CSV table of C-alpha atoms and ligand atoms in Angstrom, one decimal:
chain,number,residue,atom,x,y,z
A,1,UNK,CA,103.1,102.7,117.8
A,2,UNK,CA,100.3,100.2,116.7
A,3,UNK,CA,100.9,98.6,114.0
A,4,UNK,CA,98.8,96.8,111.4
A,5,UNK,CA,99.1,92.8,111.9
A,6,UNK,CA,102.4,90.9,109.9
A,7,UNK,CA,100.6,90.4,106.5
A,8,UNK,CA,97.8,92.8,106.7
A,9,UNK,CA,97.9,96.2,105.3
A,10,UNK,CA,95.3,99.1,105.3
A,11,UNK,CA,94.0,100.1,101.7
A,12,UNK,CA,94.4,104.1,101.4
A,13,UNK,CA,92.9,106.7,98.9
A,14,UNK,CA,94.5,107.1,96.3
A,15,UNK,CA,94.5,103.5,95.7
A,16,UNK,CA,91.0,102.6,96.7
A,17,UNK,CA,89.7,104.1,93.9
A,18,UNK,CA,91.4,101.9,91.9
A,19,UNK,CA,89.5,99.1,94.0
A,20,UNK,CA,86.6,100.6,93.7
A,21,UNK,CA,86.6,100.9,89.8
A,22,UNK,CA,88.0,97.3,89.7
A,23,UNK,CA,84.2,96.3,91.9
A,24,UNK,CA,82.2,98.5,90.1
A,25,UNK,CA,84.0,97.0,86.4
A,26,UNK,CA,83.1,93.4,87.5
A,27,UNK,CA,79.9,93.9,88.8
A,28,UNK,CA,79.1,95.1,85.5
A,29,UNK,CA,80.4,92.4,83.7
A,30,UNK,CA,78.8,90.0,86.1
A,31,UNK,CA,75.3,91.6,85.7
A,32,UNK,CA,75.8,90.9,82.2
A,33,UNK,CA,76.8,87.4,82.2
A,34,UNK,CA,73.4,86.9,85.2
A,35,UNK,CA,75.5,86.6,88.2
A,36,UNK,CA,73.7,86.9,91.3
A,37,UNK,CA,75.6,88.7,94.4
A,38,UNK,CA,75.9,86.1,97.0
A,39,UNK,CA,77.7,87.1,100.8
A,40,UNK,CA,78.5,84.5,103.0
A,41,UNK,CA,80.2,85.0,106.3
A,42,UNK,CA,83.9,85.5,106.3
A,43,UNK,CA,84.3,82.5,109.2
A,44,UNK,CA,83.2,79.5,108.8
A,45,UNK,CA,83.0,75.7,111.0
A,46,UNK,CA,86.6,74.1,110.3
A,47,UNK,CA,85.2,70.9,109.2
A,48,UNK,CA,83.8,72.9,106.2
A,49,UNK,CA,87.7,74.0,105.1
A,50,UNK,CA,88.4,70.1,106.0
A,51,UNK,CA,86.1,68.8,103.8
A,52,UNK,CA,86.0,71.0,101.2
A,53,UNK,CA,89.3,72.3,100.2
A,54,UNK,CA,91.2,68.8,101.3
A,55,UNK,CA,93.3,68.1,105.1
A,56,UNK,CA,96.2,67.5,102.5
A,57,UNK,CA,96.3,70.9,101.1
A,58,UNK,CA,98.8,73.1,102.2
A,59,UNK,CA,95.7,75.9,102.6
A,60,UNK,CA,94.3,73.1,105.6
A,61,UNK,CA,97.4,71.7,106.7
A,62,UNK,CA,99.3,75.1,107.2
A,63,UNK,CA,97.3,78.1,106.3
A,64,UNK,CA,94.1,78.8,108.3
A,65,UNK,CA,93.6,81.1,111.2
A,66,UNK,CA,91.5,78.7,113.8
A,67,UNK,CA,90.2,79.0,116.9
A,68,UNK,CA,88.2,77.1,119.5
A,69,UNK,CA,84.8,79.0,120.3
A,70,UNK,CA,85.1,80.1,124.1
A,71,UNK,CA,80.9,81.7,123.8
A,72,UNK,CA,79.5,81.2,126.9
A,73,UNK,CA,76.5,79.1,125.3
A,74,UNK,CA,76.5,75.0,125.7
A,75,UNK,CA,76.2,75.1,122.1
A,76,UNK,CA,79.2,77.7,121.4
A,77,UNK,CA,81.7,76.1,123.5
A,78,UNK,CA,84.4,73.5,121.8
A,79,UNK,CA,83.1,74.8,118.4
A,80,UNK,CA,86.4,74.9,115.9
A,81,UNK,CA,85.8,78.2,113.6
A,82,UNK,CA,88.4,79.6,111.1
A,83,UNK,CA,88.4,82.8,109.1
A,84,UNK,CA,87.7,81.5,105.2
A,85,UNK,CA,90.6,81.0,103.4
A,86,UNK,CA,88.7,80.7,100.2
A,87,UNK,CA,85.0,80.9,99.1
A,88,UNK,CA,84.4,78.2,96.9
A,89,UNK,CA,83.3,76.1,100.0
A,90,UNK,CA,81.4,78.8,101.9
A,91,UNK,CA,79.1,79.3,98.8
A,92,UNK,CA,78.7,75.8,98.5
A,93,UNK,CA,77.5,75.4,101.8
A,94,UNK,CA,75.2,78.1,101.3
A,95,UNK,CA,73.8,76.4,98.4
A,96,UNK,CA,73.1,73.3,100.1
A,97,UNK,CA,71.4,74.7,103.2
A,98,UNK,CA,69.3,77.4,101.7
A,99,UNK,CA,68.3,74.6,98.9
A,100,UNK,CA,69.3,77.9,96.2
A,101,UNK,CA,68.9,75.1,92.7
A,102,UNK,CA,65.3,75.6,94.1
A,103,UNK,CA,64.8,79.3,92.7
A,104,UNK,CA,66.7,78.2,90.1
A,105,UNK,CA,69.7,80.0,91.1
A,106,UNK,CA,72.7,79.0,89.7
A,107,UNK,CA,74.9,81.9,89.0
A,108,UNK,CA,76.3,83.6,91.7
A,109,UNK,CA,79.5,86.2,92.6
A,110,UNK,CA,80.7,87.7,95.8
A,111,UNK,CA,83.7,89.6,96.6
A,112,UNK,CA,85.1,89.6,99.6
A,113,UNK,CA,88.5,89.1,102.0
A,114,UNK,CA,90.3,85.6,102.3
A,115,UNK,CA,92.8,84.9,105.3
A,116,UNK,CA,95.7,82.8,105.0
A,117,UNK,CA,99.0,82.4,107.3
A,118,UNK,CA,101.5,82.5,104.7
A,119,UNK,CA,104.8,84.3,104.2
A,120,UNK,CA,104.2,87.9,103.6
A,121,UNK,CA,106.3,88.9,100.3
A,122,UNK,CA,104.6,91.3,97.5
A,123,UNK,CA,101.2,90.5,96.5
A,124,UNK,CA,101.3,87.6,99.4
A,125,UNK,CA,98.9,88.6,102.2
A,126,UNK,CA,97.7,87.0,105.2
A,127,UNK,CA,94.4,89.1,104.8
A,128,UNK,CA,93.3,89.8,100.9
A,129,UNK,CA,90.6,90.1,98.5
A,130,UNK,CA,89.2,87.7,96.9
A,131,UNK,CA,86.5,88.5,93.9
A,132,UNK,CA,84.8,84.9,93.3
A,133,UNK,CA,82.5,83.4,91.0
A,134,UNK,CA,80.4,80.0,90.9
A,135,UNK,CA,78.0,78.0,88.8
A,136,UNK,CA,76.7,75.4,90.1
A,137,UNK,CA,73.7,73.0,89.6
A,138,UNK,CA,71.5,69.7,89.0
A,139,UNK,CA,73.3,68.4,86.2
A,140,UNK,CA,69.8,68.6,84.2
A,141,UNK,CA,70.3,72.7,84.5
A,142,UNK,CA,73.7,71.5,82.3
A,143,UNK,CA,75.9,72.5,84.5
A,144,UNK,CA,78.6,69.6,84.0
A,145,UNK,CA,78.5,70.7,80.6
A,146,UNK,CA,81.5,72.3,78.9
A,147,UNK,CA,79.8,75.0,78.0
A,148,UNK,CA,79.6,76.3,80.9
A,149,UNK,CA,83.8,76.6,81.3
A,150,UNK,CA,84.3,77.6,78.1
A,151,UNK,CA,81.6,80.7,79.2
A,152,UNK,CA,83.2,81.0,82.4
A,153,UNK,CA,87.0,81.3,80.9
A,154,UNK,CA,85.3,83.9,78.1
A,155,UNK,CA,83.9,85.9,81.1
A,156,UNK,CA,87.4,86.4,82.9
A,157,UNK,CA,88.5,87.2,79.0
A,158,UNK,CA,86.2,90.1,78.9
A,159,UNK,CA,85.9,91.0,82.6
A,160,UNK,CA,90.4,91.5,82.6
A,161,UNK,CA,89.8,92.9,79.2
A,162,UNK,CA,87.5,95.6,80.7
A,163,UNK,CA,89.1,96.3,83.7
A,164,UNK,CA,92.4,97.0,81.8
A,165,UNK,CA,94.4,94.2,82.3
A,166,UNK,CA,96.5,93.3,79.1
A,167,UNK,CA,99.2,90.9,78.4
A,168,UNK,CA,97.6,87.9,80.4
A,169,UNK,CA,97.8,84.5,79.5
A,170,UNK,CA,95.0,81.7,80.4
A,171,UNK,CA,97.0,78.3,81.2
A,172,UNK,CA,94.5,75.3,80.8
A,173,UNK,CA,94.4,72.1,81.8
A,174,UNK,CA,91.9,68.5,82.5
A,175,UNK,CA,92.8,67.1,85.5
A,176,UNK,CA,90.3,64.1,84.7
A,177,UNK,CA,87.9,62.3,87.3
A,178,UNK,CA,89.1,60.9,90.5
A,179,UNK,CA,89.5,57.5,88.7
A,180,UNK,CA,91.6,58.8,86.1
A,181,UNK,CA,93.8,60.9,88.7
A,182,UNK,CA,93.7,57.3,91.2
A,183,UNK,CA,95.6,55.8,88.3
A,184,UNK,CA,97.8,59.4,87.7
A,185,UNK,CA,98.5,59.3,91.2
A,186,UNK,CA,99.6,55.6,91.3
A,187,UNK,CA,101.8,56.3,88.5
A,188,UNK,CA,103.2,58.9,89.8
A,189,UNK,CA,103.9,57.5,93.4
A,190,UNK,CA,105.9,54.8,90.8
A,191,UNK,CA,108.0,57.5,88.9
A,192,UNK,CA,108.7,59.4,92.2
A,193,UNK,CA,109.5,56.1,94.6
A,194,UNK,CA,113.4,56.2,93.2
A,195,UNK,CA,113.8,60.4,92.6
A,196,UNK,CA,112.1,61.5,95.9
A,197,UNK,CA,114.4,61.0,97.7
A,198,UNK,CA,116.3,64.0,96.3
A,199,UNK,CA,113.4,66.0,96.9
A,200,UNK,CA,112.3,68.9,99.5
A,201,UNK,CA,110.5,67.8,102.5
A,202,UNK,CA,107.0,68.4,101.4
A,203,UNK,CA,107.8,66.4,98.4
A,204,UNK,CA,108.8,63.6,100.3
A,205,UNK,CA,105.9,63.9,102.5
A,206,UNK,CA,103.2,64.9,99.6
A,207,UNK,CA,104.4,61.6,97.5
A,208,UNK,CA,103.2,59.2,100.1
A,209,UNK,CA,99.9,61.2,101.3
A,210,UNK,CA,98.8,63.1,97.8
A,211,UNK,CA,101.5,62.8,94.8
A,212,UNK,CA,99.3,65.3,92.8
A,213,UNK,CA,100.5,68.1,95.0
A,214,UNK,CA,103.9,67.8,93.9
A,215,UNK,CA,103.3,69.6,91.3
A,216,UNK,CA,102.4,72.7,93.6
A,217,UNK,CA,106.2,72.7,94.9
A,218,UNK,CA,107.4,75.7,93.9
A,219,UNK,CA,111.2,74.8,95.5
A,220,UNK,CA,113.6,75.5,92.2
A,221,UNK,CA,116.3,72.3,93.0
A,222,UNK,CA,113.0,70.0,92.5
A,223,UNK,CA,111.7,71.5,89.5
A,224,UNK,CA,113.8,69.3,87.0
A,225,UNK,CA,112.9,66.3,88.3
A,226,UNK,CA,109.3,67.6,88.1
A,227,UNK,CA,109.5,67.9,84.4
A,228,UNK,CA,110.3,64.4,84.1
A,229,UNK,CA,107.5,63.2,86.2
A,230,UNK,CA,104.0,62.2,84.0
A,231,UNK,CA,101.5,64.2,82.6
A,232,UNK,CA,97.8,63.9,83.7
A,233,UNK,CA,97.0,64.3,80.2
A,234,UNK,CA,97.7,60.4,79.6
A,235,UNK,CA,95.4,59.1,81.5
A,236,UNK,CA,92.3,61.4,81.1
A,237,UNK,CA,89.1,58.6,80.4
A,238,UNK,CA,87.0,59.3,77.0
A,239,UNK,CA,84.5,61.5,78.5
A,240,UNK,CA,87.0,63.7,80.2
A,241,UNK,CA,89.1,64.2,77.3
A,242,UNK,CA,85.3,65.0,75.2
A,243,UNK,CA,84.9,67.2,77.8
A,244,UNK,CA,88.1,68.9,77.5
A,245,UNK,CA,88.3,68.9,73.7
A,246,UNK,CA,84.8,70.7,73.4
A,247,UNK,CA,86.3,73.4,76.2
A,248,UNK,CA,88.8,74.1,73.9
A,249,UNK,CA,86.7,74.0,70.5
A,250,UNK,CA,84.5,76.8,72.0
A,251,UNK,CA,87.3,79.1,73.4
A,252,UNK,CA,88.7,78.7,69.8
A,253,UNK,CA,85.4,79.6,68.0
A,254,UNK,CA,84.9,82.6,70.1
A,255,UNK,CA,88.6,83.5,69.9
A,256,UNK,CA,89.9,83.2,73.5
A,257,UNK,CA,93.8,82.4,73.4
A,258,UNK,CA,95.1,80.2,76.0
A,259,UNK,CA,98.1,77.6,76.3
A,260,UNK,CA,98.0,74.3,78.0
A,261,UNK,CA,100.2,73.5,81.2
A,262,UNK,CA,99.5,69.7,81.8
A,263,UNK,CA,101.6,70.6,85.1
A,264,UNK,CA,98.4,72.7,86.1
A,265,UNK,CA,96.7,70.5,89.2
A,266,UNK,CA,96.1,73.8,91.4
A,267,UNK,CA,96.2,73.4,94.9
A,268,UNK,CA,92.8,72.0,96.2
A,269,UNK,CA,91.8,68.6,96.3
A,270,UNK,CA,88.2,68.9,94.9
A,271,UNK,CA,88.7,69.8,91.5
A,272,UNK,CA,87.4,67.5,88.7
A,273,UNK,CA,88.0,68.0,84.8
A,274,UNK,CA,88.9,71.6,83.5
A,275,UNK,CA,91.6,73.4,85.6
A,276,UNK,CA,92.9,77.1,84.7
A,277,UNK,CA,95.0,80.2,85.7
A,278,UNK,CA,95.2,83.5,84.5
A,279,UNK,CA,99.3,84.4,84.9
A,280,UNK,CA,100.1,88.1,84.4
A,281,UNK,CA,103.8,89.0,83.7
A,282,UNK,CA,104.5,92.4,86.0
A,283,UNK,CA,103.7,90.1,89.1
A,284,UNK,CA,107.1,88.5,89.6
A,285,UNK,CA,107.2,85.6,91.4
A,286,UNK,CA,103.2,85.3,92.7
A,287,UNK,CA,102.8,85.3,88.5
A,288,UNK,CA,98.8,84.2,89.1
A,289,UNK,CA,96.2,86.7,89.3
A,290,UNK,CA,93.4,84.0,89.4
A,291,UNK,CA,92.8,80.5,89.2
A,292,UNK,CA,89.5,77.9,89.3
A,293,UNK,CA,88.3,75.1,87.9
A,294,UNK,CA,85.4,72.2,87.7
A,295,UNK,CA,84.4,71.1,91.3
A,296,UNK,CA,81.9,67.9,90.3
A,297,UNK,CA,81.8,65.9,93.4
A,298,UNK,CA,82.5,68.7,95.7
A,299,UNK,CA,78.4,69.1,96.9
A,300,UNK,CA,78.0,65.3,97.7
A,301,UNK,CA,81.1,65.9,99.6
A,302,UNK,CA,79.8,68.9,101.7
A,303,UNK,CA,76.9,66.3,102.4
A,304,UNK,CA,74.3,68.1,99.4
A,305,UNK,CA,73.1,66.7,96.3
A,306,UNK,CA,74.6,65.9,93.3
A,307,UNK,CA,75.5,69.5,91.6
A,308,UNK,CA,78.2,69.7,88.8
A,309,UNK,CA,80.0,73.2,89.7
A,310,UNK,CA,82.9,75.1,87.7
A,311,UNK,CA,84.2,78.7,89.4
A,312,UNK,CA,87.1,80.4,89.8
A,313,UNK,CA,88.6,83.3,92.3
A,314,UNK,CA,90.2,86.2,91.1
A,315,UNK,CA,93.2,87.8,93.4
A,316,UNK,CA,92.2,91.6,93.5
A,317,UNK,CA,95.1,92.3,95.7
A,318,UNK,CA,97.6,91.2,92.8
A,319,UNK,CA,94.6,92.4,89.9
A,320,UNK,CA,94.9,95.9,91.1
A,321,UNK,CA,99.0,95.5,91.4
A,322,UNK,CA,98.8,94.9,87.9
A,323,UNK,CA,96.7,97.7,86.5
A,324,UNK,CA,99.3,99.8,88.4
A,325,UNK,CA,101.8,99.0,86.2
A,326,UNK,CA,99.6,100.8,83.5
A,327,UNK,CA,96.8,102.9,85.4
A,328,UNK,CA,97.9,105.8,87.8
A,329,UNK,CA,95.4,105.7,90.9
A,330,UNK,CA,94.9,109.2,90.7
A,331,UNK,CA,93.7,108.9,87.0
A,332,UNK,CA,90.0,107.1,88.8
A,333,UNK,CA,90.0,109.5,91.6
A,334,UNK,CA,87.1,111.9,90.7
A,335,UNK,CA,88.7,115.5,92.1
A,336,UNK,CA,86.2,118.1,93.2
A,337,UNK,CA,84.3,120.5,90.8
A,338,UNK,CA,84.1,122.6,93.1
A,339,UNK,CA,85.4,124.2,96.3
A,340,UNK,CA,82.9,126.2,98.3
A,341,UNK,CA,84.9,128.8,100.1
A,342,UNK,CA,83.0,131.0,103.4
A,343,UNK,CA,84.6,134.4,103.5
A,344,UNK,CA,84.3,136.1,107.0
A,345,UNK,CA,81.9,135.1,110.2
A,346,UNK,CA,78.5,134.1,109.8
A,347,UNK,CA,79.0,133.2,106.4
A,348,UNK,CA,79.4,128.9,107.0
A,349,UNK,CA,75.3,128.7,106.9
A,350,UNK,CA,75.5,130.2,103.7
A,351,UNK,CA,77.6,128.0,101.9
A,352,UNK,CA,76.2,125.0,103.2
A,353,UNK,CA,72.8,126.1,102.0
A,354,UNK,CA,74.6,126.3,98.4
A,355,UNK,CA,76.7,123.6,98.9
A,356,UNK,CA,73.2,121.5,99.4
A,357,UNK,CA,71.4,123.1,96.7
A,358,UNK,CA,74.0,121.9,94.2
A,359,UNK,CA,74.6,118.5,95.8
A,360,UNK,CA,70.5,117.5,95.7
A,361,UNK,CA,70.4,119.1,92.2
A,362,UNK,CA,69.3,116.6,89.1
A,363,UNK,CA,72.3,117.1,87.4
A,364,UNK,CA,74.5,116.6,90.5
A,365,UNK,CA,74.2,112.9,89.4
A,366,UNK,CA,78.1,112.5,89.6
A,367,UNK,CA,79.1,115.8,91.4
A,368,UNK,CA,81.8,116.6,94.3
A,369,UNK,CA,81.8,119.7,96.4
A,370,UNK,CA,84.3,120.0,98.8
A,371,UNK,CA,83.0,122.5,102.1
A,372,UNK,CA,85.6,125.3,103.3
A,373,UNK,CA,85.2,127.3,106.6
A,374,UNK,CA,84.5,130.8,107.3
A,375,UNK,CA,87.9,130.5,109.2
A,376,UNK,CA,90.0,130.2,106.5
A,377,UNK,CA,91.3,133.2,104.7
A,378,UNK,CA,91.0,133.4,101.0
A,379,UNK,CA,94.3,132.4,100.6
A,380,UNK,CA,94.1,129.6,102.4
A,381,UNK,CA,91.1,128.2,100.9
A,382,UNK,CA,92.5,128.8,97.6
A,383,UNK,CA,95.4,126.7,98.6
A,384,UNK,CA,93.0,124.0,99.8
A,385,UNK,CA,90.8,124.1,97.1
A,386,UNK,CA,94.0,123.9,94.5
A,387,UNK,CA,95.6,120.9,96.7
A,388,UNK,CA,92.8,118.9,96.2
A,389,UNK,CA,92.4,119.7,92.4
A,390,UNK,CA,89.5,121.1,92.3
A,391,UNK,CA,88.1,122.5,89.0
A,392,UNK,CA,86.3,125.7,90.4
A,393,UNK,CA,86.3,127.8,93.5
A,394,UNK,CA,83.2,130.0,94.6
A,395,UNK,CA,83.7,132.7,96.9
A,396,UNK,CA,80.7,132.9,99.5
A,397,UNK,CA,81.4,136.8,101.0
A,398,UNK,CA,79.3,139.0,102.3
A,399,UNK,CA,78.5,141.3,99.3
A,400,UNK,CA,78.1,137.9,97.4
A,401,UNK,CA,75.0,136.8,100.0
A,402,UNK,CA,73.7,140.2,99.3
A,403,UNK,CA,73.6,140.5,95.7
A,404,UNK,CA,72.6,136.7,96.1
A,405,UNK,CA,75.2,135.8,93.0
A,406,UNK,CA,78.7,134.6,93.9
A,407,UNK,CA,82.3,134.6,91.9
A,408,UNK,CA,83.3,131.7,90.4
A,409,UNK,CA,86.5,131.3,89.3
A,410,UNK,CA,88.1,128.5,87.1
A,411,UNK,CA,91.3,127.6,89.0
A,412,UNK,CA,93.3,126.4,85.8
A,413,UNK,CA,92.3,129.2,83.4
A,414,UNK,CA,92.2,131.7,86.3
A,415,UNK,CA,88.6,133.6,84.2
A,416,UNK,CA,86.5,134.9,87.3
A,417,UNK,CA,82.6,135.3,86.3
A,418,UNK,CA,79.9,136.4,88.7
A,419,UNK,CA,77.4,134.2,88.7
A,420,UNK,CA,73.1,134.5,90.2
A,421,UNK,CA,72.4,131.8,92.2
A,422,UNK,CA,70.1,130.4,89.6
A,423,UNK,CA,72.5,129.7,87.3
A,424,UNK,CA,75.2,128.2,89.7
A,425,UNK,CA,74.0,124.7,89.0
A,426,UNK,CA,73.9,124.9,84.9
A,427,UNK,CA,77.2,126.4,85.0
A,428,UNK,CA,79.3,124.1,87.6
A,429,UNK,CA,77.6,120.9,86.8
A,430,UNK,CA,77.2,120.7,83.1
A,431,UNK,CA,80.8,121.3,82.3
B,501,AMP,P1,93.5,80.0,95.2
B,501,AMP,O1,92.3,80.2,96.0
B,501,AMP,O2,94.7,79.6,95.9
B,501,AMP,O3,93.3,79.3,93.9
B,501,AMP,O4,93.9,81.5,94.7
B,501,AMP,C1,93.2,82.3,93.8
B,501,AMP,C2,93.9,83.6,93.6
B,501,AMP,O5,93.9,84.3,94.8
B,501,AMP,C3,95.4,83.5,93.3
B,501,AMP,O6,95.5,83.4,91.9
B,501,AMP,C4,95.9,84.8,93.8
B,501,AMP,O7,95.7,85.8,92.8
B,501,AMP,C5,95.0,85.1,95.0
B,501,AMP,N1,95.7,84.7,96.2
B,501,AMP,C6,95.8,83.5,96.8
B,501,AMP,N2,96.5,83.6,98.0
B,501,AMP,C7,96.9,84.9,98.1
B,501,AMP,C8,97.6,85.6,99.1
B,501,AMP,N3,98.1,85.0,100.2
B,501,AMP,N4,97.7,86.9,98.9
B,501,AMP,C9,97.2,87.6,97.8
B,501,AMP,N5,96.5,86.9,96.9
B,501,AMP,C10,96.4,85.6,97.0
């Protein structure tokens, strides 16, 4: 047997109703907040990852699925691609090279799947789902400005608060400007120089090529001497820790609760100023369901103008884990209203012809009809049409085509009615 690739997994009804609810909820909340649907595609040029998310990031240095382009084209050949591990650089790109601050776009969403070669372990996938969002812009559109996190981190409020997400906790941080984290960094390749040597290996290498990521070690032996290492906090600048304070001022004034983890850095190298995760308790160890932050220098970096961004990405894999622990699938999964059930030969054309009737109808707005076959015996499609849970059956017989009215009966009450075609509609679809 076939099976799906180590850290894949297929997404089945009844659980991708649950998915769908969870796109349908955020696009909603999006539209509200004018977000614009952006798609970019789901591989990308290497150098793109390289330069955007950082060669020193575990996502770069271990993570991406990369290949050399064998098209037959001169221009094709030798081409290093890699499926996206993350969209924050894809959407930048796309913002450069399509010139969006032109239209005056600055908004945008997409949701989408992310590939990373990482140990499979619950809500850990080597392909998942990523829903992201972005704003970016000239920095006279005020898009460096802190009101623009604090509306960003008042979105995810809402959008987790609609979905049906409770208990989650936002961890904030400021992880300053790159000279405030050149000083952090120095300070810290001080504080580790005599400790490090107790360290895991990616410590030891991460504290002479990026100290910073030490905080992203998640091995539990070096967690104490993590704790005793220096806080970014100290050596934020004025501006950044205006910047920060006024983030905080607003999420207070609109009542948005959040706790602040100065060991929050987040795993990719272009982040400036505000940093955040939303953590959700039923998750176990892979605790974050999302995480983002302020990316100011990251457009000069991908080679485009200067354009202040701040986004985040929301794990739906782990989002929809979560609304398990409260929400059944099957409570989203819209069950048939009714079963259409052919009774004897030559009886099929009939039932589709009703079956249509009630399926183009202007109140079918929201409407299933599930189809039997003139095959099946009554019993059977009464087995059929209970199976799948539907709230009616109608019987299409013979003496039913004739009279051109047709029994209805109400599968949980068991009350039979006969009903004229002309009334068929009124009576399935408006209750
Ligand atoms: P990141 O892009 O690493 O900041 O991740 C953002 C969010 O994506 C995380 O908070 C997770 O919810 C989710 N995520 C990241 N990696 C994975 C993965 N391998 N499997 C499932 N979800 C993931």
């Amino acid at each position: 047997m076939i099976k799906s690739p180590r850290g894949t997994r297929d997404l089945l009804p009844p659980d991708t109703a649950l998915w769908n609810f969870v796109e349908a909820t955020v696009r909603d909340v999006f539209r509200a907040y004018n977000f614009h649907e952006i798609r970019t595609p789901i591989f990308e040029s290497t150098e793109l990852f390289a330069r955007g998310v950082g060669e020193e990031t575990d996502i770069v240095s271990k993570e991406m699925f990369t290949w050399e382009d064998r098209g037959r084209a001169e221009s094709d050949k030798g081409q290093s691609l890699t499926l996206r591990p993350e969209n924050t650089a894809g959407i930048v790109r796309a913002y450069i090279e399509h010139k969006l601050w032109e239209r005056g776009l600055n908004k945008f969403f997409s949701i989408g799947p992310m590939f990373r070669r990482e140990r499979p372990q619950k809500g850990r996938y080597r392909q998942f789902y990523q829903i992201d969002a972005e704003v970016i812009g000239p920095a006279a559109a005020g898009s460096q400005s802190p009101a623009r996190d604090a509306e960003i981190l008042e979105l995810l409020a809402t959008l987790l608060d609609r979905v049906g997400i409770t208990g989650w906790t936002l961890e904030l941080n400021s992880v300053g400007c790159p000279e405030d984290r050149a000083k952090f960094n120095e300070a810290l390749r001080l504080a580790l120089a005599p400790v490090v040597g107790k360290m895991c290996a990616d410590c030891q290498r991460r504290a002479v090529t990026n100290p910073l990521r030490v905080f992203d070690c998640k091995v539990p032996e070096d967690q104490p001497i993590i704790e005793t290492l220096p806080t970014i906090s100290q050596f934020l600048d004025e501006s950044c820790r205006a910047h920060y304070e006024e983030v905080k001022n607003i999420l207070n004034a609109v009542g948005v609760p959040y706790v602040e983890n100065q060991r929050l850095v987040r795993g990719l190298d272009y982040y400036t100023r505000t940093a955040f995760e939303f953590t959700h308790g039923g998750l176990g160890a892979q605790n974050a369901i999302l995480g983002g932050g302020r990316y100011d220098g990251l457009s000069e970096a991908l080679g485009g103008p200067a354009a202040p961004g701040i986004g985040f990405a929301i794990g739906e894999d782990r989002l929809v884990l979560s609304l398990m622990e409260t929400a059944s699938a099957e409570s989203v999964v819209r069950k048939p209203d009714v079963y259409i059930a052919p009774l004897g030969a030559g009886m099929n054309r009939h039932a589709a012809r009703l079956a249509r009737e009630l399926r183009r109808h202007e109140l079918a707005a929201n409407v299933v009809i599930e189809l039997g076959d003139e095959a099946f015996r009554l019993k059977k499609s009464f087995e059929a049409a209970d199976k799948m849970g539907a709230r009616y059956i109608l019987i299409v017989g013979e003496n039913e085509v004739a009279a051109d009215a047709f029994a209805l009966k109400h599968l949980a009450s068991g009350e039979q009615v006969t009903v004229p075609r002309g009334e068929l509609a009124q009576r399935i679809l408006r209750t």
